[in-house]
mmCIF file of N, CA and C in Angstrom:
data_model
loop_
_atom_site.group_PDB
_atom_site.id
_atom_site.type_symbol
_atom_site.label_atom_id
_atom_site.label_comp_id
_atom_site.label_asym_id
_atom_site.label_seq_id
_atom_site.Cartn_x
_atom_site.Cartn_y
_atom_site.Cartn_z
ATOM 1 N N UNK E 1 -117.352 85.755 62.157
ATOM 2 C CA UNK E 1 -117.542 84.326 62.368
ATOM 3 C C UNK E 1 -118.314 83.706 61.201
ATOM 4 N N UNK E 2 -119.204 84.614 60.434
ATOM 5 C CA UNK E 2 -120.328 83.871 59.654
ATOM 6 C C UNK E 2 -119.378 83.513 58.167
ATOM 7 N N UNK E 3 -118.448 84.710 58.145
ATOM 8 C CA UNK E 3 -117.566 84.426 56.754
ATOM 9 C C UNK E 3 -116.515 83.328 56.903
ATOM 10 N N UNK E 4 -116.059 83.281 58.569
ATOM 11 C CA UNK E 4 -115.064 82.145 58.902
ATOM 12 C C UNK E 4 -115.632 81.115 57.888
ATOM 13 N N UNK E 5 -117.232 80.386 58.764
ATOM 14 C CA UNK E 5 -117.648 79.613 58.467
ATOM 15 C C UNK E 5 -117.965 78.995 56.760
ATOM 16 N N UNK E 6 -118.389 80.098 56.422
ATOM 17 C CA UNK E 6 -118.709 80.465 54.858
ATOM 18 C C UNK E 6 -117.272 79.974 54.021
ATOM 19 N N UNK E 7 -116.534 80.527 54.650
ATOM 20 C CA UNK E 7 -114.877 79.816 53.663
ATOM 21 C C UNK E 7 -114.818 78.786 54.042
ATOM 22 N N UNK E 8 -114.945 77.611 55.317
ATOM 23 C CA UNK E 8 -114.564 76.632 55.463
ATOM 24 C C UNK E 8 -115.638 76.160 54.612
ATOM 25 N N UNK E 9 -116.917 76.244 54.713
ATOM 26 C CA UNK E 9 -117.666 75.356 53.929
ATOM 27 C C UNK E 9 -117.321 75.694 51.898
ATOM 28 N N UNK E 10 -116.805 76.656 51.567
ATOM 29 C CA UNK E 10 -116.836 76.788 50.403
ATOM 30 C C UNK E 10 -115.600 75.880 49.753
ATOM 31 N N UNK E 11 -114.160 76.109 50.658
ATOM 32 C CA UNK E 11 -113.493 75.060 50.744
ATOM 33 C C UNK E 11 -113.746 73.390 50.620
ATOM 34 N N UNK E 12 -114.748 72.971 51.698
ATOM 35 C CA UNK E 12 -114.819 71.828 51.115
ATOM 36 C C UNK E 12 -115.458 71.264 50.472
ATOM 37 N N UNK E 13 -116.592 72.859 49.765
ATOM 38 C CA UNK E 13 -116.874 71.846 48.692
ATOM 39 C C UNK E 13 -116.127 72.149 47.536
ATOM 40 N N UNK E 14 -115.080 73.277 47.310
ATOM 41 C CA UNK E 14 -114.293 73.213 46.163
ATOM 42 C C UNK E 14 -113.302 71.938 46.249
ATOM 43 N N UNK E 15 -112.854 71.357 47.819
ATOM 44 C CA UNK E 15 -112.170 69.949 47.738
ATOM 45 C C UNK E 15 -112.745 68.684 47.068
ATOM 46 N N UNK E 16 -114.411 68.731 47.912
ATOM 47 C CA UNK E 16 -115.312 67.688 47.174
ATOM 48 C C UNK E 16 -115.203 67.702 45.436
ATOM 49 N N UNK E 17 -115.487 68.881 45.050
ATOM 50 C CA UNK E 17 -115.652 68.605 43.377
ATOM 51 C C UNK E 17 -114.678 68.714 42.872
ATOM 52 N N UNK E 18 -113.587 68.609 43.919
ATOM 53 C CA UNK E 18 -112.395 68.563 42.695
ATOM 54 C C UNK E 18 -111.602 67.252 42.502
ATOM 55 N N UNK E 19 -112.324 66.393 43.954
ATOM 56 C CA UNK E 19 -112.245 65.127 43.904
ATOM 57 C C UNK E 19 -112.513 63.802 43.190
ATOM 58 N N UNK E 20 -113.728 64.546 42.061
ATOM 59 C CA UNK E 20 -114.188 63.877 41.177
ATOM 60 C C UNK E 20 -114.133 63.992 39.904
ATOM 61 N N UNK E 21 -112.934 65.005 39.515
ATOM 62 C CA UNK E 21 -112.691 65.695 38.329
ATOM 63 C C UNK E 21 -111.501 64.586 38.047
ATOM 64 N N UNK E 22 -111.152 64.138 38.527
ATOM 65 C CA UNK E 22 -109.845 62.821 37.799
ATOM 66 C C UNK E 22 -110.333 62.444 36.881
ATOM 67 N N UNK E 23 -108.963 62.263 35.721
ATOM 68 C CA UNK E 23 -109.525 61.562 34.762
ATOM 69 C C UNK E 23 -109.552 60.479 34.620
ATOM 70 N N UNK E 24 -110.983 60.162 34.753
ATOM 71 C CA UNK E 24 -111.198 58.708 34.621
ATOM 72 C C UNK E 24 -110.992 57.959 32.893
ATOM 73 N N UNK E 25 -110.491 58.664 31.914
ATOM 74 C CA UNK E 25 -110.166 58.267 30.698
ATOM 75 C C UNK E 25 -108.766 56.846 31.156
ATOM 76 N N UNK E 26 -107.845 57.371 32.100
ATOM 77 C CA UNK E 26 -107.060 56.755 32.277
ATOM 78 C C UNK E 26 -107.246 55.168 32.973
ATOM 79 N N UNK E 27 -108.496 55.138 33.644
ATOM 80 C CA UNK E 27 -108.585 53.912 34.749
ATOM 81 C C UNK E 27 -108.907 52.615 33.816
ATOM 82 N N UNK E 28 -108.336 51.829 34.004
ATOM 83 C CA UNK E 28 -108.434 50.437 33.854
ATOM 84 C C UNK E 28 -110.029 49.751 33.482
ATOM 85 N N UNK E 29 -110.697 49.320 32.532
ATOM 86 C CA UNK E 29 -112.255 49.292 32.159
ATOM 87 C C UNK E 29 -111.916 47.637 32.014
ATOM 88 N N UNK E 30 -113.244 47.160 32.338
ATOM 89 C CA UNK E 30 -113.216 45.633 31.607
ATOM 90 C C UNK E 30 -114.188 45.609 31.029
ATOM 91 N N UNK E 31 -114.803 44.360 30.486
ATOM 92 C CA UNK E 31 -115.625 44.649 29.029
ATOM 93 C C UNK E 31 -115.723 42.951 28.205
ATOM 94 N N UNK E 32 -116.394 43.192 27.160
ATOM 95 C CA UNK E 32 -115.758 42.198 26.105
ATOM 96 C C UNK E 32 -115.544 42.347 24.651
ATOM 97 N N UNK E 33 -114.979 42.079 23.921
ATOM 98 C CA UNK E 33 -114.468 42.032 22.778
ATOM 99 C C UNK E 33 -114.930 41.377 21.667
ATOM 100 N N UNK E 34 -115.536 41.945 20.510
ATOM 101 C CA UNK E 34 -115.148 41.288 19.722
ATOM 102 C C UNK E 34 -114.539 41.598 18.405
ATOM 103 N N UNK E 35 -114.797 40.673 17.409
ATOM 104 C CA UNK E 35 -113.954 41.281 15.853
ATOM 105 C C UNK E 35 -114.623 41.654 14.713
ATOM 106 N N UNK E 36 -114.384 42.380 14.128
ATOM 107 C CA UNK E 36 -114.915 42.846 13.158
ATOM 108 C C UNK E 36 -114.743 41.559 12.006
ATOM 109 N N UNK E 37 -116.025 41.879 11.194
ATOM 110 C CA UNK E 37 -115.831 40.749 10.179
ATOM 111 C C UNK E 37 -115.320 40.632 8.933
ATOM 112 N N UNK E 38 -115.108 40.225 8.290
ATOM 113 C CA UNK E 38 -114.488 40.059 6.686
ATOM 114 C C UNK E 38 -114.652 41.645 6.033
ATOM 115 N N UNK E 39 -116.065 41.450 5.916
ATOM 116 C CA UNK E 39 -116.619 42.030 4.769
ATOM 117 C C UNK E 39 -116.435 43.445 4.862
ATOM 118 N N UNK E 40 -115.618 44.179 5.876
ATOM 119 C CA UNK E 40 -115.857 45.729 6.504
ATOM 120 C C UNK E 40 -114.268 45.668 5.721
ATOM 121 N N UNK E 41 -113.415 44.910 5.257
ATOM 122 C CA UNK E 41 -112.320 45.370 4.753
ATOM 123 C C UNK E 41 -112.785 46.432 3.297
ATOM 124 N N UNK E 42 -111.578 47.325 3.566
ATOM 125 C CA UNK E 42 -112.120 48.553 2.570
ATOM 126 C C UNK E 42 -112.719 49.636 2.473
ATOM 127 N N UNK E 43 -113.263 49.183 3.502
ATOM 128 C CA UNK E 43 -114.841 49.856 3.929
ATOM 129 C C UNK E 43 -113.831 51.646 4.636
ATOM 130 N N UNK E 44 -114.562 52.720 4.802
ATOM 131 C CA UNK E 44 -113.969 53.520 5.459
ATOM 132 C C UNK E 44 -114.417 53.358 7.060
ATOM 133 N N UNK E 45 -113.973 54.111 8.030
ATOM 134 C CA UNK E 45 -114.114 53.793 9.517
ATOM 135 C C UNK E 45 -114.661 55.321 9.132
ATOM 136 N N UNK E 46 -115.403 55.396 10.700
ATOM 137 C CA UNK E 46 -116.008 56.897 10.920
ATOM 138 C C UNK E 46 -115.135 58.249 11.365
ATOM 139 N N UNK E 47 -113.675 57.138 11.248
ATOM 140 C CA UNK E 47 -112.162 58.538 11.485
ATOM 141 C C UNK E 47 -112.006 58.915 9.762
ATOM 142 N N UNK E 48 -112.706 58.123 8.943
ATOM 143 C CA UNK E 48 -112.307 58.482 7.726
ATOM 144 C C UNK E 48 -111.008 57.281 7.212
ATOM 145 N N UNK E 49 -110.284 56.822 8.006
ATOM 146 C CA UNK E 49 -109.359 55.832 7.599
ATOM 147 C C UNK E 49 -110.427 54.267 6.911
ATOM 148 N N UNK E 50 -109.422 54.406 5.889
ATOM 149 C CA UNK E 50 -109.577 52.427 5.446
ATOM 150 C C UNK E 50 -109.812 51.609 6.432
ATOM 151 N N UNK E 51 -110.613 50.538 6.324
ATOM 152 C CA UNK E 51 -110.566 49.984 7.631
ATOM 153 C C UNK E 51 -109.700 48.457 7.127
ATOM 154 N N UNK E 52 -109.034 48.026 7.698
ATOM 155 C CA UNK E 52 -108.379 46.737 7.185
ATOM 156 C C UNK E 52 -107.760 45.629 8.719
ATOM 157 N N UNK E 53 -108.255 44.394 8.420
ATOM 158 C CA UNK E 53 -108.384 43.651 9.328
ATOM 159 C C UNK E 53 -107.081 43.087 9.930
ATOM 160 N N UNK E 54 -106.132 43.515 8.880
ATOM 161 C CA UNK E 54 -104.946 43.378 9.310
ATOM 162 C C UNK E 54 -103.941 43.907 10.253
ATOM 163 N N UNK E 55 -104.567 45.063 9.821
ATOM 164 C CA UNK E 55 -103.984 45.884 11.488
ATOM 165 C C UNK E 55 -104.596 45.653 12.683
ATOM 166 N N UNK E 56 -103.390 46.759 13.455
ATOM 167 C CA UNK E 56 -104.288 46.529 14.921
ATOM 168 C C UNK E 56 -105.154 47.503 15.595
ATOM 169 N N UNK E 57 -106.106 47.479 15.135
ATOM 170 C CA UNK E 57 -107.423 48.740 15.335
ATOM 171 C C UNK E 57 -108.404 48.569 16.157
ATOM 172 N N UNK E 58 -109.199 49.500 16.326
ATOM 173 C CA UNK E 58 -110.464 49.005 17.158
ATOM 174 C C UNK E 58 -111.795 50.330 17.070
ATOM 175 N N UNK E 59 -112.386 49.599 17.542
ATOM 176 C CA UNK E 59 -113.717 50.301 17.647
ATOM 177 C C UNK E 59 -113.982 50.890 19.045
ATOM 178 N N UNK E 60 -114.436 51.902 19.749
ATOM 179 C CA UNK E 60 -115.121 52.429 20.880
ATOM 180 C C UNK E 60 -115.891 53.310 20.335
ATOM 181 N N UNK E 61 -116.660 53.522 21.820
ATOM 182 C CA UNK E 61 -118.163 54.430 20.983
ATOM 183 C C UNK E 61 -117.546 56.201 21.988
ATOM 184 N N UNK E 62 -116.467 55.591 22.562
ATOM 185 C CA UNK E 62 -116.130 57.069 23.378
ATOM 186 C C UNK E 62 -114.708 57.889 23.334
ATOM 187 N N UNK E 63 -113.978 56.852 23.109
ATOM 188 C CA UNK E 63 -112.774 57.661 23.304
ATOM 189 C C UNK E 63 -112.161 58.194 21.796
ATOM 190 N N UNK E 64 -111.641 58.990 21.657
ATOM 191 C CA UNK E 64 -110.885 59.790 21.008
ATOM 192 C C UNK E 64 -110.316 58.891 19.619
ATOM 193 N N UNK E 65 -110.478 59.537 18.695
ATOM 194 C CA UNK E 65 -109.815 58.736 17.206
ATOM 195 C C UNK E 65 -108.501 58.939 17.363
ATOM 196 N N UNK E 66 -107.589 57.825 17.193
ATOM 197 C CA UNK E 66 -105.883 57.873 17.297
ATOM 198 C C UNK E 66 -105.651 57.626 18.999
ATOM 199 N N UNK E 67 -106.373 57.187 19.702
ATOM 200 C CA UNK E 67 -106.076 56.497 21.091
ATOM 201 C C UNK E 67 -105.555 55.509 21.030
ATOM 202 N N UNK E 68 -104.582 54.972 21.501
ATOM 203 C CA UNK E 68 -103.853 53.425 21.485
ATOM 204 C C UNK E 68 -104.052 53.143 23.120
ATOM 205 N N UNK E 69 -104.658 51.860 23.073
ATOM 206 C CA UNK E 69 -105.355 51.307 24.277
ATOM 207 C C UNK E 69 -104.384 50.043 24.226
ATOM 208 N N UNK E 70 -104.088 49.702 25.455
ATOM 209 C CA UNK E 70 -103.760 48.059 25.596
ATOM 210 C C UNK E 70 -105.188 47.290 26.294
ATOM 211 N N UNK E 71 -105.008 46.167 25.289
ATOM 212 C CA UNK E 71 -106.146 45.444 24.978
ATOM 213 C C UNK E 71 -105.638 44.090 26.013
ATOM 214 N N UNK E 72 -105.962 43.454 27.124
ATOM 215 C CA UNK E 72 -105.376 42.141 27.933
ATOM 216 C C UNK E 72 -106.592 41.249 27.974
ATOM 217 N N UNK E 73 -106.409 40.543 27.340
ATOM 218 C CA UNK E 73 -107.533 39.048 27.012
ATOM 219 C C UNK E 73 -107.193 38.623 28.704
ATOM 220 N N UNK E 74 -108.677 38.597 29.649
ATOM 221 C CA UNK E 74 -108.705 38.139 30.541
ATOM 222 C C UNK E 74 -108.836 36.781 31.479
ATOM 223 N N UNK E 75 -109.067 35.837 30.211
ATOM 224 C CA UNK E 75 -108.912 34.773 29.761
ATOM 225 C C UNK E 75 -107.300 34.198 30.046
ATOM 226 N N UNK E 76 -106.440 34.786 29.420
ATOM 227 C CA UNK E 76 -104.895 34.329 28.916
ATOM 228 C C UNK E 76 -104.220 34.915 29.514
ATOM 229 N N UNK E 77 -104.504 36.364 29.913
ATOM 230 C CA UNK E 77 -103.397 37.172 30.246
ATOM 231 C C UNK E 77 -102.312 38.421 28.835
ATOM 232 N N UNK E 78 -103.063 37.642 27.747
ATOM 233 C CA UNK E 78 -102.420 38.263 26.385
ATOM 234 C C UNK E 78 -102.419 39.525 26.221
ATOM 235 N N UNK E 79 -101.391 40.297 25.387
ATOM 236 C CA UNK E 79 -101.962 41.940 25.550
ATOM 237 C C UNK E 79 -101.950 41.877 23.947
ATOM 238 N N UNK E 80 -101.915 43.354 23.649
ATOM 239 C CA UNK E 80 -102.428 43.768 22.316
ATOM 240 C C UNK E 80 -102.437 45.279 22.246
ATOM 241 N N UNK E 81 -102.059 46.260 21.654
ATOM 242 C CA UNK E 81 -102.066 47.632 21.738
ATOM 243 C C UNK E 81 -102.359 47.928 20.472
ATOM 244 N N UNK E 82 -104.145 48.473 20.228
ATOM 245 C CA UNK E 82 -104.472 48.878 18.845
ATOM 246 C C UNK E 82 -104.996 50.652 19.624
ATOM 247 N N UNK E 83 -105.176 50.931 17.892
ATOM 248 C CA UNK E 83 -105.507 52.115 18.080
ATOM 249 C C UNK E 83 -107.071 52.343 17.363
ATOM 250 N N UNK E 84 -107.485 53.157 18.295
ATOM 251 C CA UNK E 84 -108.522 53.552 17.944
ATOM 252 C C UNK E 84 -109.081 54.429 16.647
ATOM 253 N N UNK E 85 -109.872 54.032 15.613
ATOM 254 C CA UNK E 85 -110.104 54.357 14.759
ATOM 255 C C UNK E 85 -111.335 54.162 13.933
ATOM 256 N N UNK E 86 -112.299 54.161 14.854
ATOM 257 C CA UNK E 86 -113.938 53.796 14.352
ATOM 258 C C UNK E 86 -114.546 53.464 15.949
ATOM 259 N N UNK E 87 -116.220 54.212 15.456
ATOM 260 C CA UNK E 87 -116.853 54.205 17.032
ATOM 261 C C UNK E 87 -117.739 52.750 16.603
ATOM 262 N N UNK E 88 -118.390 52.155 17.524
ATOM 263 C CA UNK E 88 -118.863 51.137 17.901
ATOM 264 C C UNK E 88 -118.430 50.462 19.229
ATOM 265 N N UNK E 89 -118.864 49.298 19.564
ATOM 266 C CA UNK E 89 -119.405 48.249 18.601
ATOM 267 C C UNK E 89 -120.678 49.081 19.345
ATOM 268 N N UNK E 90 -122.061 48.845 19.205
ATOM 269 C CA UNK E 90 -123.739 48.916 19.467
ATOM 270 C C UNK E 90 -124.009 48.328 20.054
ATOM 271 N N UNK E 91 -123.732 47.382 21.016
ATOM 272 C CA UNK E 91 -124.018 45.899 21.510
ATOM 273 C C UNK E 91 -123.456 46.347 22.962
ATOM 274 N N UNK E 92 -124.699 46.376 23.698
ATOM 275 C CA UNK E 92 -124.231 46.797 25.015
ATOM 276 C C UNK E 92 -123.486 46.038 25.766
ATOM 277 N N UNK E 93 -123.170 44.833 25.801
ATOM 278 C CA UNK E 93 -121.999 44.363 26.086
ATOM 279 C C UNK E 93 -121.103 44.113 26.253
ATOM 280 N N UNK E 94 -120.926 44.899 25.158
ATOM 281 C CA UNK E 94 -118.901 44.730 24.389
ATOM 282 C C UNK E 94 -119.134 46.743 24.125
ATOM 283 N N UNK E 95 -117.489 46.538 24.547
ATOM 284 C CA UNK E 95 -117.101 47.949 24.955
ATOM 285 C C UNK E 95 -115.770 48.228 23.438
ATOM 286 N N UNK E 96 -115.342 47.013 23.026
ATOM 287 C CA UNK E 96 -114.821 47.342 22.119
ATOM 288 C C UNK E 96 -115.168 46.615 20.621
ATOM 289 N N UNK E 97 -114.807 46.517 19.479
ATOM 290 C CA UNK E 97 -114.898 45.931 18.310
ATOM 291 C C UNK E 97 -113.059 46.251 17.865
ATOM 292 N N UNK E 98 -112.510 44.797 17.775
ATOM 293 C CA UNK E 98 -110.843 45.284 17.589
ATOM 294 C C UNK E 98 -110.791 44.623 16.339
ATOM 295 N N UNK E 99 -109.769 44.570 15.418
ATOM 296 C CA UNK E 99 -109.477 43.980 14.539
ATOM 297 C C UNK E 99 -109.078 42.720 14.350
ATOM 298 N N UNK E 100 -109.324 41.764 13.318
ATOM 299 C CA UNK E 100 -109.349 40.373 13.094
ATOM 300 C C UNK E 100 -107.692 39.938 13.913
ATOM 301 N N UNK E 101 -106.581 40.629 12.800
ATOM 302 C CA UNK E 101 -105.240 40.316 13.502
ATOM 303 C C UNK E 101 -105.247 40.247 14.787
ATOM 304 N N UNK E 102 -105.578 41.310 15.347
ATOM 305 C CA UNK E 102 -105.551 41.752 17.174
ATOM 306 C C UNK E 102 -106.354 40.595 17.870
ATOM 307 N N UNK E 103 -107.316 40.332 17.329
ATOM 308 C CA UNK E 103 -108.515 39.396 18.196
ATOM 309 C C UNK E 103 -107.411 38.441 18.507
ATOM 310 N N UNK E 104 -107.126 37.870 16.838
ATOM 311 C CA UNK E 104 -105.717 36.522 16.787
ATOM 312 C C UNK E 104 -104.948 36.602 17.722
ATOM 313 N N UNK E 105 -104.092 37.729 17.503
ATOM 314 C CA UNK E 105 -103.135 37.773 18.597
ATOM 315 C C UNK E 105 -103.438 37.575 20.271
ATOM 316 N N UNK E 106 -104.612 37.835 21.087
ATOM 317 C CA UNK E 106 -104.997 37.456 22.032
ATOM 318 C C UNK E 106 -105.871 36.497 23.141
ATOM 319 N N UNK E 107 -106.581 36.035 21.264
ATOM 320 C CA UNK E 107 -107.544 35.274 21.843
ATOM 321 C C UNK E 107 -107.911 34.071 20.639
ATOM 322 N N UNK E 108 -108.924 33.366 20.431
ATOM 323 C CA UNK E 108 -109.078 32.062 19.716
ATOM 324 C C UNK E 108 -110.719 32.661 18.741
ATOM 325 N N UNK E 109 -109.953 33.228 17.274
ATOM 326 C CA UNK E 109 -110.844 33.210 16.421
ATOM 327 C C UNK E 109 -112.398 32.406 16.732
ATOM 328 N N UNK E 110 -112.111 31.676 17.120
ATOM 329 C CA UNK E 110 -113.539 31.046 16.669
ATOM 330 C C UNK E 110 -114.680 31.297 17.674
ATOM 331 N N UNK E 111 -114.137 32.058 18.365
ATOM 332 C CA UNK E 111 -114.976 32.278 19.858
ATOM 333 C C UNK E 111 -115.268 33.737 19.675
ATOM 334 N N UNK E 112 -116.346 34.518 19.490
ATOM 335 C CA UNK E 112 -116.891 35.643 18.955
ATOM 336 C C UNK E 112 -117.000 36.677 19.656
ATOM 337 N N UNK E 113 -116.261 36.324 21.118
ATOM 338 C CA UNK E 113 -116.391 37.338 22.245
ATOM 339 C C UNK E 113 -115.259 37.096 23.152
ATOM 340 N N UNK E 114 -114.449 37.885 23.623
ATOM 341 C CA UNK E 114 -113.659 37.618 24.694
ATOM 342 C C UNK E 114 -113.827 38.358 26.110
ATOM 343 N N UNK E 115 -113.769 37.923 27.156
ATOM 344 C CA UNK E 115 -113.673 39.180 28.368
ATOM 345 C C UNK E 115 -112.014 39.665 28.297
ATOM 346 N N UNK E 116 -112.365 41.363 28.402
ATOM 347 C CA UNK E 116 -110.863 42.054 28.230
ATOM 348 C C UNK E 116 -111.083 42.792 29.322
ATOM 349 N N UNK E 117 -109.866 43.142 29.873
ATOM 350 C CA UNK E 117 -109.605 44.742 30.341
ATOM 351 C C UNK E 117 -108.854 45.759 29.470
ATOM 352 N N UNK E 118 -109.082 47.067 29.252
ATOM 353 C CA UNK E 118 -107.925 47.522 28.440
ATOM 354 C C UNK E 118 -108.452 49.382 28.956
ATOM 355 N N UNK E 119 -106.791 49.911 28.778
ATOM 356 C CA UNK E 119 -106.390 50.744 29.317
ATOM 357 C C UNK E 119 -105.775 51.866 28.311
ATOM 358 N N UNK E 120 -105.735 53.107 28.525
ATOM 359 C CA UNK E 120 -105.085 53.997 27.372
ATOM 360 C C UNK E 120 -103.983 53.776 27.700
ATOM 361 N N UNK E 121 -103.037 54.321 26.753
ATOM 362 C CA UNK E 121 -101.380 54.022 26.759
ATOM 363 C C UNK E 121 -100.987 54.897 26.028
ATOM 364 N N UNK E 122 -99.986 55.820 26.499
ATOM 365 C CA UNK E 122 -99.055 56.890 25.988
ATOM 366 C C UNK E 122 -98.549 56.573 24.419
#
């Protein structure tokens, strides 16, 4: 009886912790955004790549170099799919730093922050 017991309880806690092992890399984050500035063109990123404002890139301080995230300005509804290629931004606020083009494409230059959600993508 004592080992019955002993497996049911070992069971649920191998159910419990395995309940929390999902990867949460995949779930949906919101956040805010902003852009990198002029002067970082040229510059190298901490993947070692050029950094250039023209593409569609971004900054996180966690996920993986060469991640392509869709970026949705929560504001508009706009999307955007850059890839990750430099950690930042430092600013506990903002979860990403994306590139000048990308900002364009989703949101209104002149406004230095956007609220986003954004998600990894195959």
């Amino acid at each position: 009886m004592k080992r019955f017991i002993l497996v049911i309880i070992m069971m649920i806690s191998t159910l419990g912790v395995y309940s929390f092992t999902g990867n949460t890399l995949d779930a949906k984050k919101t956040s805010y955004a902003s852009y990198y500035h002029d002067k970082f063109n040229g510059r190298k990123t901490a993947s070692g790549e050029i950094f250039s404002n023209s593409k569609f890139t971004a900054a996180n301080r966690t996920l993986p170099f060469g991640t392509n995230i869709r970026v949705t300005n929560l504001n508009n509804g706009k999307q955007v799919i850059v890839k990750i290629n430099d950690r930042g931004p430092f600013h506990a606020s903002r979860a990403l730093d994306i590139s000048k083009a990308a900002f364009d494409e989703i949101g209104d230059i002149s406004r230095g922050t956007i609220p986003v959600e954004y998600e990894i993508v195959d």
